[in-house]
Amino acid sequence: MIIDTHAHYDADGFDTDREELLASMYEGGIEKIVNVCAAIDELEDTVKLVEKYPFIYGAVGVHPDDADKMTQETLDEIRRISHMDKMVAIGEIGLDYYWHKEEAEHQIQQKMFRAQMDIAREEKLPFMIHSREAAEDTLNIVREYMQGGMYGGIIHCFSYSKEIAAEYLKMGLYLGIGGVVTFKNARKLKEAVQYAPLSQLVLETDSPYLSPEPNRGKRNSSLNLPYVAQAIADLKGITAEEVIDVTKQNAEKLLGI
């Protein structure tokens, strides 16, 4: 049975068949799912999913795209929700310079990234990091916090080089691997997966985004994770069953589920 450590089942893309799809998960080999907050106005949506479905857990945080909308009230709400049953991480938080090019925007993102890392530390929860075209700044902030003591974390949708992977792995963090590892042009990620010990990988989808081959371009769901497990197995010369078993243990250990 598989654990999906990062999905967004509150997304609009599931509005037409959310209940039917989630009802099919166990039969499809999916035991547990972590639904991850992103936007400020979606915080309560994750709470509702966690309360409704016994196999869904939650991560609470705000994506860097919404950093400029965050206030102290937002941070207080994240802290309040983090106390709820089945909330297992602070995320997804981090930096995204792909759409945000101005230095002033970077400063706002870094401020809110740090504020949410503070919550993760104070509430003794692991973190889930989003980082896009912000490799150096993300690494520096994570390293700074890890030196001060944290409770572990996942670099979600890891997409950087083997060398950057090595820095996170040395800190004892996990790499979140999803559908991109099945793409033919994902050379850097494949190298990082080959390099990383299986004991520091977790499976994720980022549903409804980033469907693996052969479903690339379609809506993603946790039911596609066997393709990801097989791709990792092929890169490491082991069985998909071993990938599923070890990554499940990793998720259970880190997230306490």
PDB file of C-alpha atoms in Angstrom:
ATOM      1  CA  MET A   1       0.000   0.000   0.000  1.00  0.00           C
ATOM      2  CA  ILE A   2       1.227   3.476  -0.991  1.00  0.00           C
ATOM      3  CA  ILE A   3       1.322   6.775   0.907  1.00  0.00           C
ATOM      4  CA  ASP A   4       0.917   9.928  -1.208  1.00  0.00           C
ATOM      5  CA  THR A   5       2.726  12.595   0.810  1.00  0.00           C
ATOM      6  CA  HIS A   6       1.583  15.573  -1.272  1.00  0.00           C
ATOM      7  CA  ALA A   7      -1.741  16.106  -3.036  1.00  0.00           C
ATOM      8  CA  HIS A   8      -4.333  18.856  -3.490  1.00  0.00           C
ATOM      9  CA  TYR A   9      -7.743  17.169  -3.492  1.00  0.00           C
ATOM     10  CA  ASP A  10      -9.346  20.487  -2.566  1.00  0.00           C
ATOM     11  CA  ALA A  11      -8.467  21.784  -6.064  1.00  0.00           C
ATOM     12  CA  ASP A  12     -11.227  22.750  -8.492  1.00  0.00           C
ATOM     13  CA  GLY A  13     -10.121  19.974 -10.840  1.00  0.00           C
ATOM     14  CA  PHE A  14     -11.746  17.413  -8.524  1.00  0.00           C
ATOM     15  CA  ASP A  15     -15.086  19.172  -8.036  1.00  0.00           C
ATOM     16  CA  THR A  16     -17.008  16.889 -10.414  1.00  0.00           C
ATOM     17  CA  ASP A  17     -15.984  13.497  -8.972  1.00  0.00           C
ATOM     18  CA  ARG A  18     -14.029  14.031  -5.752  1.00  0.00           C
ATOM     19  CA  GLU A  19     -16.032  11.601  -3.587  1.00  0.00           C
ATOM     20  CA  GLU A  20     -16.078   8.851  -6.203  1.00  0.00           C
ATOM     21  CA  LEU A  21     -12.343   9.176  -6.849  1.00  0.00           C
ATOM     22  CA  LEU A  22     -11.370   9.185  -3.175  1.00  0.00           C
ATOM     23  CA  ALA A  23     -13.627   6.187  -2.545  1.00  0.00           C
ATOM     24  CA  SER A  24     -11.543   4.224  -5.071  1.00  0.00           C
ATOM     25  CA  MET A  25      -8.175   4.872  -3.439  1.00  0.00           C
ATOM     26  CA  TYR A  26      -7.860   1.853  -1.160  1.00  0.00           C
ATOM     27  CA  GLU A  27      -8.807  -0.582  -3.906  1.00  0.00           C
ATOM     28  CA  GLY A  28      -6.245   1.197  -6.089  1.00  0.00           C
ATOM     29  CA  GLY A  29      -3.454   0.521  -3.599  1.00  0.00           C
ATOM     30  CA  ILE A  30      -3.409   3.924  -1.887  1.00  0.00           C
ATOM     31  CA  GLU A  31      -3.533   3.672   1.904  1.00  0.00           C
ATOM     32  CA  LYS A  32      -3.012   7.265   3.051  1.00  0.00           C
ATOM     33  CA  ILE A  33      -2.872  10.728   1.482  1.00  0.00           C
ATOM     34  CA  VAL A  34      -1.568  14.042   2.817  1.00  0.00           C
ATOM     35  CA  ASN A  35      -3.624  16.929   1.462  1.00  0.00           C
ATOM     36  CA  VAL A  36      -1.440  20.015   1.385  1.00  0.00           C
ATOM     37  CA  CYS A  37      -2.624  23.621   1.720  1.00  0.00           C
ATOM     38  CA  ALA A  38      -1.367  26.189  -0.746  1.00  0.00           C
ATOM     39  CA  ALA A  39      -3.508  29.348  -1.008  1.00  0.00           C
ATOM     40  CA  ILE A  40      -4.746  31.396   1.921  1.00  0.00           C
ATOM     41  CA  ASP A  41      -8.388  30.880   0.975  1.00  0.00           C
ATOM     42  CA  GLU A  42      -7.901  27.081   0.870  1.00  0.00           C
ATOM     43  CA  LEU A  43      -6.782  26.520   4.457  1.00  0.00           C
ATOM     44  CA  GLU A  44     -10.228  25.445   5.644  1.00  0.00           C
ATOM     45  CA  ASP A  45     -10.719  23.200   2.595  1.00  0.00           C
ATOM     46  CA  THR A  46      -7.931  20.925   3.810  1.00  0.00           C
ATOM     47  CA  VAL A  47      -9.461  20.877   7.286  1.00  0.00           C
ATOM     48  CA  LYS A  48     -12.786  19.677   5.808  1.00  0.00           C
ATOM     49  CA  LEU A  49     -11.105  16.873   3.839  1.00  0.00           C
ATOM     50  CA  VAL A  50      -9.126  15.693   6.861  1.00  0.00           C
ATOM     51  CA  GLU A  51     -12.259  15.625   8.994  1.00  0.00           C
ATOM     52  CA  LYS A  52     -14.330  13.792   6.355  1.00  0.00           C
ATOM     53  CA  TYR A  53     -11.921  11.063   5.214  1.00  0.00           C
ATOM     54  CA  PRO A  54     -10.145   8.818   7.745  1.00  0.00           C
ATOM     55  CA  PHE A  55      -7.239   8.132   5.358  1.00  0.00           C
ATOM     56  CA  ILE A  56      -6.544  11.797   4.544  1.00  0.00           C
ATOM     57  CA  TYR A  57      -4.086  13.783   6.657  1.00  0.00           C
ATOM     58  CA  GLY A  58      -3.224  17.462   6.309  1.00  0.00           C
ATOM     59  CA  ALA A  59      -0.349  19.887   5.944  1.00  0.00           C
ATOM     60  CA  VAL A  60      -1.068  23.536   6.633  1.00  0.00           C
ATOM     61  CA  GLY A  61       0.817  26.465   5.153  1.00  0.00           C
ATOM     62  CA  VAL A  62       0.796  29.040   2.386  1.00  0.00           C
ATOM     63  CA  HIS A  63       2.574  28.727  -0.966  1.00  0.00           C
ATOM     64  CA  PRO A  64       5.034  31.526  -1.858  1.00  0.00           C
ATOM     65  CA  ASP A  65       2.693  32.736  -4.617  1.00  0.00           C
ATOM     66  CA  ASP A  66       0.429  34.046  -1.851  1.00  0.00           C
ATOM     67  CA  ALA A  67       3.209  35.473   0.326  1.00  0.00           C
ATOM     68  CA  ASP A  68       2.289  39.084  -0.431  1.00  0.00           C
ATOM     69  CA  LYS A  69      -1.264  38.469   0.838  1.00  0.00           C
ATOM     70  CA  MET A  70      -0.193  37.019   4.188  1.00  0.00           C
ATOM     71  CA  THR A  71      -0.694  38.864   7.474  1.00  0.00           C
ATOM     72  CA  GLN A  72      -0.171  38.079  11.131  1.00  0.00           C
ATOM     73  CA  GLU A  73      -3.747  36.786  11.123  1.00  0.00           C
ATOM     74  CA  THR A  74      -2.768  34.282   8.421  1.00  0.00           C
ATOM     75  CA  LEU A  75       0.146  33.041  10.506  1.00  0.00           C
ATOM     76  CA  ASP A  76      -2.085  32.755  13.566  1.00  0.00           C
ATOM     77  CA  GLU A  77      -4.574  30.698  11.536  1.00  0.00           C
ATOM     78  CA  ILE A  78      -1.824  28.359  10.315  1.00  0.00           C
ATOM     79  CA  ARG A  79      -0.711  27.821  13.898  1.00  0.00           C
ATOM     80  CA  ARG A  80      -4.301  27.180  15.060  1.00  0.00           C
ATOM     81  CA  ILE A  81      -4.956  24.621  12.324  1.00  0.00           C
ATOM     82  CA  SER A  82      -1.612  22.917  12.973  1.00  0.00           C
ATOM     83  CA  HIS A  83      -2.922  21.911  16.412  1.00  0.00           C
ATOM     84  CA  MET A  84      -5.807  19.916  14.928  1.00  0.00           C
ATOM     85  CA  ASP A  85      -5.843  16.138  14.820  1.00  0.00           C
ATOM     86  CA  LYS A  86      -4.209  14.630  11.713  1.00  0.00           C
ATOM     87  CA  MET A  87      -2.321  17.812  10.777  1.00  0.00           C
ATOM     88  CA  VAL A  88       1.135  16.384  10.205  1.00  0.00           C
ATOM     89  CA  ALA A  89       3.285  19.141   8.650  1.00  0.00           C
ATOM     90  CA  ILE A  90       3.678  22.822   7.817  1.00  0.00           C
ATOM     91  CA  GLY A  91       3.452  23.243   4.060  1.00  0.00           C
ATOM     92  CA  GLU A  92       3.678  23.876   1.359  1.00  0.00           C
ATOM     93  CA  ILE A  93       5.996  26.763   2.064  1.00  0.00           C
ATOM     94  CA  GLY A  94       9.124  28.092   0.401  1.00  0.00           C
ATOM     95  CA  LEU A  95      10.255  30.246  -2.509  1.00  0.00           C
ATOM     96  CA  ASP A  96       9.151  30.589  -6.128  1.00  0.00           C
ATOM     97  CA  TYR A  97      11.067  32.995  -8.330  1.00  0.00           C
ATOM     98  CA  TYR A  98       9.693  31.621 -11.616  1.00  0.00           C
ATOM     99  CA  TRP A  99       6.762  34.029 -11.750  1.00  0.00           C
ATOM    100  CA  HIS A 100       8.170  36.551  -9.285  1.00  0.00           C
ATOM    101  CA  LYS A 101      11.293  38.273 -10.609  1.00  0.00           C
ATOM    102  CA  GLU A 102      11.551  41.417  -8.494  1.00  0.00           C
ATOM    103  CA  GLU A 103      13.885  41.516  -5.499  1.00  0.00           C
ATOM    104  CA  ALA A 104      11.151  43.106  -3.392  1.00  0.00           C
ATOM    105  CA  GLU A 105       8.931  40.084  -4.083  1.00  0.00           C
ATOM    106  CA  HIS A 106      11.783  37.754  -3.136  1.00  0.00           C
ATOM    107  CA  GLN A 107      12.174  39.545   0.180  1.00  0.00           C
ATOM    108  CA  ILE A 108       8.466  39.162   0.987  1.00  0.00           C
ATOM    109  CA  GLN A 109       8.595  35.443   0.131  1.00  0.00           C
ATOM    110  CA  GLN A 110      11.663  34.926   2.293  1.00  0.00           C
ATOM    111  CA  LYS A 111      10.044  36.730   5.228  1.00  0.00           C
ATOM    112  CA  MET A 112       6.918  34.544   5.078  1.00  0.00           C
ATOM    113  CA  PHE A 113       8.963  31.403   4.464  1.00  0.00           C
ATOM    114  CA  ARG A 114      10.904  32.116   7.657  1.00  0.00           C
ATOM    115  CA  ALA A 115       7.734  32.926   9.597  1.00  0.00           C
ATOM    116  CA  GLN A 116       6.244  29.551   8.664  1.00  0.00           C
ATOM    117  CA  MET A 117       9.499  27.714   9.412  1.00  0.00           C
ATOM    118  CA  ASP A 118       9.294  29.344  12.852  1.00  0.00           C
ATOM    119  CA  ILE A 119       5.854  27.788  13.305  1.00  0.00           C
ATOM    120  CA  ALA A 120       7.178  24.375  12.227  1.00  0.00           C
ATOM    121  CA  ARG A 121       9.931  24.621  14.826  1.00  0.00           C
ATOM    122  CA  GLU A 122       7.718  25.896  17.625  1.00  0.00           C
ATOM    123  CA  GLU A 123       4.953  23.352  16.953  1.00  0.00           C
ATOM    124  CA  LYS A 124       7.499  20.527  16.481  1.00  0.00           C
ATOM    125  CA  LEU A 125       6.242  19.622  13.017  1.00  0.00           C
ATOM    126  CA  PRO A 126       8.120  18.710   9.829  1.00  0.00           C
ATOM    127  CA  PHE A 127       7.967  21.094   6.861  1.00  0.00           C
ATOM    128  CA  MET A 128       7.186  20.681   3.153  1.00  0.00           C
ATOM    129  CA  ILE A 129       9.248  22.933   0.908  1.00  0.00           C
ATOM    130  CA  HIS A 130       8.287  24.336  -2.491  1.00  0.00           C
ATOM    131  CA  SER A 131      11.277  25.732  -4.389  1.00  0.00           C
ATOM    132  CA  ARG A 132      11.291  26.850  -8.022  1.00  0.00           C
ATOM    133  CA  GLU A 133      14.181  28.756  -9.579  1.00  0.00           C
ATOM    134  CA  ALA A 134      15.266  29.669  -6.049  1.00  0.00           C
ATOM    135  CA  ALA A 135      17.784  26.924  -5.331  1.00  0.00           C
ATOM    136  CA  GLU A 136      20.438  28.918  -3.483  1.00  0.00           C
ATOM    137  CA  ASP A 137      18.129  31.013  -1.311  1.00  0.00           C
ATOM    138  CA  THR A 138      15.979  28.008  -0.374  1.00  0.00           C
ATOM    139  CA  LEU A 139      18.999  25.915   0.542  1.00  0.00           C
ATOM    140  CA  ASN A 140      20.526  28.701   2.635  1.00  0.00           C
ATOM    141  CA  ILE A 141      17.327  29.281   4.628  1.00  0.00           C
ATOM    142  CA  VAL A 142      16.703  25.562   5.185  1.00  0.00           C
ATOM    143  CA  ARG A 143      20.324  25.036   6.257  1.00  0.00           C
ATOM    144  CA  GLU A 144      20.075  27.945   8.705  1.00  0.00           C
ATOM    145  CA  TYR A 145      16.945  26.507  10.300  1.00  0.00           C
ATOM    146  CA  MET A 146      18.241  22.949  10.412  1.00  0.00           C
ATOM    147  CA  GLN A 147      21.347  24.149  12.248  1.00  0.00           C
ATOM    148  CA  GLY A 148      19.049  25.681  14.855  1.00  0.00           C
ATOM    149  CA  GLY A 149      17.054  22.467  15.245  1.00  0.00           C
ATOM    150  CA  MET A 150      13.971  21.349  13.318  1.00  0.00           C
ATOM    151  CA  TYR A 151      11.752  18.263  13.102  1.00  0.00           C
ATOM    152  CA  GLY A 152      12.588  17.128   9.587  1.00  0.00           C
ATOM    153  CA  GLY A 153      11.023  17.844   6.268  1.00  0.00           C
ATOM    154  CA  ILE A 154      10.426  17.093   2.606  1.00  0.00           C
ATOM    155  CA  ILE A 155      11.756  18.983  -0.379  1.00  0.00           C
ATOM    156  CA  HIS A 156       8.564  18.697  -2.403  1.00  0.00           C
ATOM    157  CA  CYS A 157       8.732  17.980  -6.132  1.00  0.00           C
ATOM    158  CA  PHE A 158      12.519  18.002  -6.018  1.00  0.00           C
ATOM    159  CA  SER A 159      13.833  19.334  -9.330  1.00  0.00           C
ATOM    160  CA  TYR A 160      17.402  20.493  -8.772  1.00  0.00           C
ATOM    161  CA  SER A 161      20.776  18.843  -9.331  1.00  0.00           C
ATOM    162  CA  LYS A 162      22.360  15.860  -7.632  1.00  0.00           C
ATOM    163  CA  GLU A 163      24.744  18.248  -5.881  1.00  0.00           C
ATOM    164  CA  ILE A 164      21.889  20.211  -4.299  1.00  0.00           C
ATOM    165  CA  ALA A 165      20.156  16.947  -3.415  1.00  0.00           C
ATOM    166  CA  ALA A 166      23.309  15.924  -1.569  1.00  0.00           C
ATOM    167  CA  GLU A 167      23.116  19.041   0.621  1.00  0.00           C
ATOM    168  CA  TYR A 168      19.543  18.302   1.685  1.00  0.00           C
ATOM    169  CA  LEU A 169      20.278  14.615   2.216  1.00  0.00           C
ATOM    170  CA  LYS A 170      23.208  15.475   4.487  1.00  0.00           C
ATOM    171  CA  MET A 171      20.737  17.393   6.653  1.00  0.00           C
ATOM    172  CA  GLY A 172      18.610  14.250   6.981  1.00  0.00           C
ATOM    173  CA  LEU A 173      15.776  15.615   4.847  1.00  0.00           C
ATOM    174  CA  TYR A 174      13.630  13.699   2.360  1.00  0.00           C
ATOM    175  CA  LEU A 175      13.136  14.303  -1.362  1.00  0.00           C
ATOM    176  CA  GLY A 176       9.554  14.177  -2.620  1.00  0.00           C
ATOM    177  CA  ILE A 177       9.456  12.324  -5.950  1.00  0.00           C
ATOM    178  CA  GLY A 178       6.458  12.430  -8.264  1.00  0.00           C
ATOM    179  CA  GLY A 179       5.461  12.124 -11.890  1.00  0.00           C
ATOM    180  CA  VAL A 180       8.314  14.213 -13.303  1.00  0.00           C
ATOM    181  CA  VAL A 181      10.722  11.302 -12.699  1.00  0.00           C
ATOM    182  CA  THR A 182       8.949   9.446 -15.527  1.00  0.00           C
ATOM    183  CA  PHE A 183       9.583  12.228 -18.074  1.00  0.00           C
ATOM    184  CA  LYS A 184      12.249  11.537 -20.688  1.00  0.00           C
ATOM    185  CA  ASN A 185      13.783  15.006 -20.305  1.00  0.00           C
ATOM    186  CA  ALA A 186      14.095  14.845 -16.486  1.00  0.00           C
ATOM    187  CA  ARG A 187      17.820  14.042 -16.563  1.00  0.00           C
ATOM    188  CA  LYS A 188      18.806  16.010 -13.440  1.00  0.00           C
ATOM    189  CA  LEU A 189      16.034  14.507 -11.375  1.00  0.00           C
ATOM    190  CA  LYS A 190      16.846  10.973 -12.512  1.00  0.00           C
ATOM    191  CA  GLU A 191      20.485  11.512 -11.493  1.00  0.00           C
ATOM    192  CA  ALA A 192      19.382  12.805  -8.082  1.00  0.00           C
ATOM    193  CA  VAL A 193      17.089   9.807  -7.553  1.00  0.00           C
ATOM    194  CA  GLN A 194      19.864   7.388  -8.474  1.00  0.00           C
ATOM    195  CA  TYR A 195      22.173   9.155  -6.016  1.00  0.00           C
ATOM    196  CA  ALA A 196      19.760   9.490  -3.082  1.00  0.00           C
ATOM    197  CA  PRO A 197      19.331   6.575  -0.658  1.00  0.00           C
ATOM    198  CA  LEU A 198      15.872   5.039  -0.846  1.00  0.00           C
ATOM    199  CA  SER A 199      15.633   5.667   2.898  1.00  0.00           C
ATOM    200  CA  GLN A 200      15.345   9.417   2.137  1.00  0.00           C
ATOM    201  CA  LEU A 201      12.748   9.348  -0.633  1.00  0.00           C
ATOM    202  CA  VAL A 202       8.971   9.678  -0.356  1.00  0.00           C
ATOM    203  CA  LEU A 203       6.306   9.314  -3.034  1.00  0.00           C
ATOM    204  CA  GLU A 204       4.004  12.179  -3.965  1.00  0.00           C
ATOM    205  CA  THR A 205       1.747  13.287  -6.804  1.00  0.00           C
ATOM    206  CA  ASP A 206       1.024  17.034  -6.465  1.00  0.00           C
ATOM    207  CA  SER A 207      -2.410  15.998  -7.765  1.00  0.00           C
ATOM    208  CA  PRO A 208      -4.091  17.254  -9.887  1.00  0.00           C
ATOM    209  CA  TYR A 209      -0.789  18.388 -11.441  1.00  0.00           C
ATOM    210  CA  LEU A 210       2.264  16.640 -12.934  1.00  0.00           C
ATOM    211  CA  SER A 211       0.800  13.330 -14.088  1.00  0.00           C
ATOM    212  CA  PRO A 212       3.434  10.708 -14.882  1.00  0.00           C
ATOM    213  CA  GLU A 213       3.882   8.966 -18.189  1.00  0.00           C
ATOM    214  CA  PRO A 214       1.799   7.436 -19.735  1.00  0.00           C
ATOM    215  CA  ASN A 215      -0.814   9.916 -18.462  1.00  0.00           C
ATOM    216  CA  ARG A 216       1.226  13.093 -18.843  1.00  0.00           C
ATOM    217  CA  GLY A 217      -0.966  16.088 -19.575  1.00  0.00           C
ATOM    218  CA  LYS A 218      -4.052  14.568 -17.948  1.00  0.00           C
ATOM    219  CA  ARG A 219      -5.389  15.212 -14.458  1.00  0.00           C
ATOM    220  CA  ASN A 220      -3.196  13.502 -11.905  1.00  0.00           C
ATOM    221  CA  SER A 221      -4.341  11.445  -8.914  1.00  0.00           C
ATOM    222  CA  SER A 222      -2.757   9.214  -6.303  1.00  0.00           C
ATOM    223  CA  LEU A 223      -3.766   6.201  -8.405  1.00  0.00           C
ATOM    224  CA  ASN A 224      -0.865   7.060 -10.738  1.00  0.00           C
ATOM    225  CA  LEU A 225       1.785   6.471  -8.069  1.00  0.00           C
ATOM    226  CA  PRO A 226       2.635   2.914  -9.212  1.00  0.00           C
ATOM    227  CA  TYR A 227       4.166   4.490 -12.339  1.00  0.00           C
ATOM    228  CA  VAL A 228       6.369   6.679 -10.133  1.00  0.00           C
ATOM    229  CA  ALA A 229       7.397   3.730  -7.966  1.00  0.00           C
ATOM    230  CA  GLN A 230       8.325   1.726 -11.053  1.00  0.00           C
ATOM    231  CA  ALA A 231      10.404   4.572 -12.492  1.00  0.00           C
ATOM    232  CA  ILE A 232      12.356   4.875  -9.226  1.00  0.00           C
ATOM    233  CA  ALA A 233      12.798   1.100  -9.129  1.00  0.00           C
ATOM    234  CA  ASP A 234      14.162   1.072 -12.683  1.00  0.00           C
ATOM    235  CA  LEU A 235      16.672   3.809 -11.829  1.00  0.00           C
ATOM    236  CA  LYS A 236      17.855   1.961  -8.737  1.00  0.00           C
ATOM    237  CA  GLY A 237      17.767  -1.601 -10.070  1.00  0.00           C
ATOM    238  CA  ILE A 238      15.303  -2.812  -7.454  1.00  0.00           C
ATOM    239  CA  THR A 239      11.620  -3.806  -7.428  1.00  0.00           C
ATOM    240  CA  ALA A 240       8.696  -1.395  -7.329  1.00  0.00           C
ATOM    241  CA  GLU A 241       7.464  -3.310  -4.265  1.00  0.00           C
ATOM    242  CA  GLU A 242      10.631  -2.381  -2.396  1.00  0.00           C
ATOM    243  CA  VAL A 243      10.244   1.271  -3.394  1.00  0.00           C
ATOM    244  CA  ILE A 244       6.632   1.286  -2.173  1.00  0.00           C
ATOM    245  CA  ASP A 245       7.497  -0.454   1.107  1.00  0.00           C
ATOM    246  CA  VAL A 246      10.469   1.733   2.036  1.00  0.00           C
ATOM    247  CA  THR A 247       8.895   5.049   1.002  1.00  0.00           C
ATOM    248  CA  LYS A 248       5.826   4.144   3.048  1.00  0.00           C
ATOM    249  CA  GLN A 249       8.011   3.529   6.092  1.00  0.00           C
ATOM    250  CA  ASN A 250       9.791   6.846   5.447  1.00  0.00           C
ATOM    251  CA  ALA A 251       6.497   8.761   5.325  1.00  0.00           C
ATOM    252  CA  GLU A 252       5.186   7.070   8.450  1.00  0.00           C
ATOM    253  CA  LYS A 253       8.394   7.840  10.324  1.00  0.00           C
ATOM    254  CA  LEU A 254       8.603  11.508   9.307  1.00  0.00           C
ATOM    255  CA  LEU A 255       4.920  12.399   9.474  1.00  0.00           C
ATOM    256  CA  GLY A 256       3.835  10.092  12.283  1.00  0.00           C
ATOM    257  CA  ILE A 257       1.000   8.513  10.307  1.00  0.00           C
TER     258      ILE A 257
END
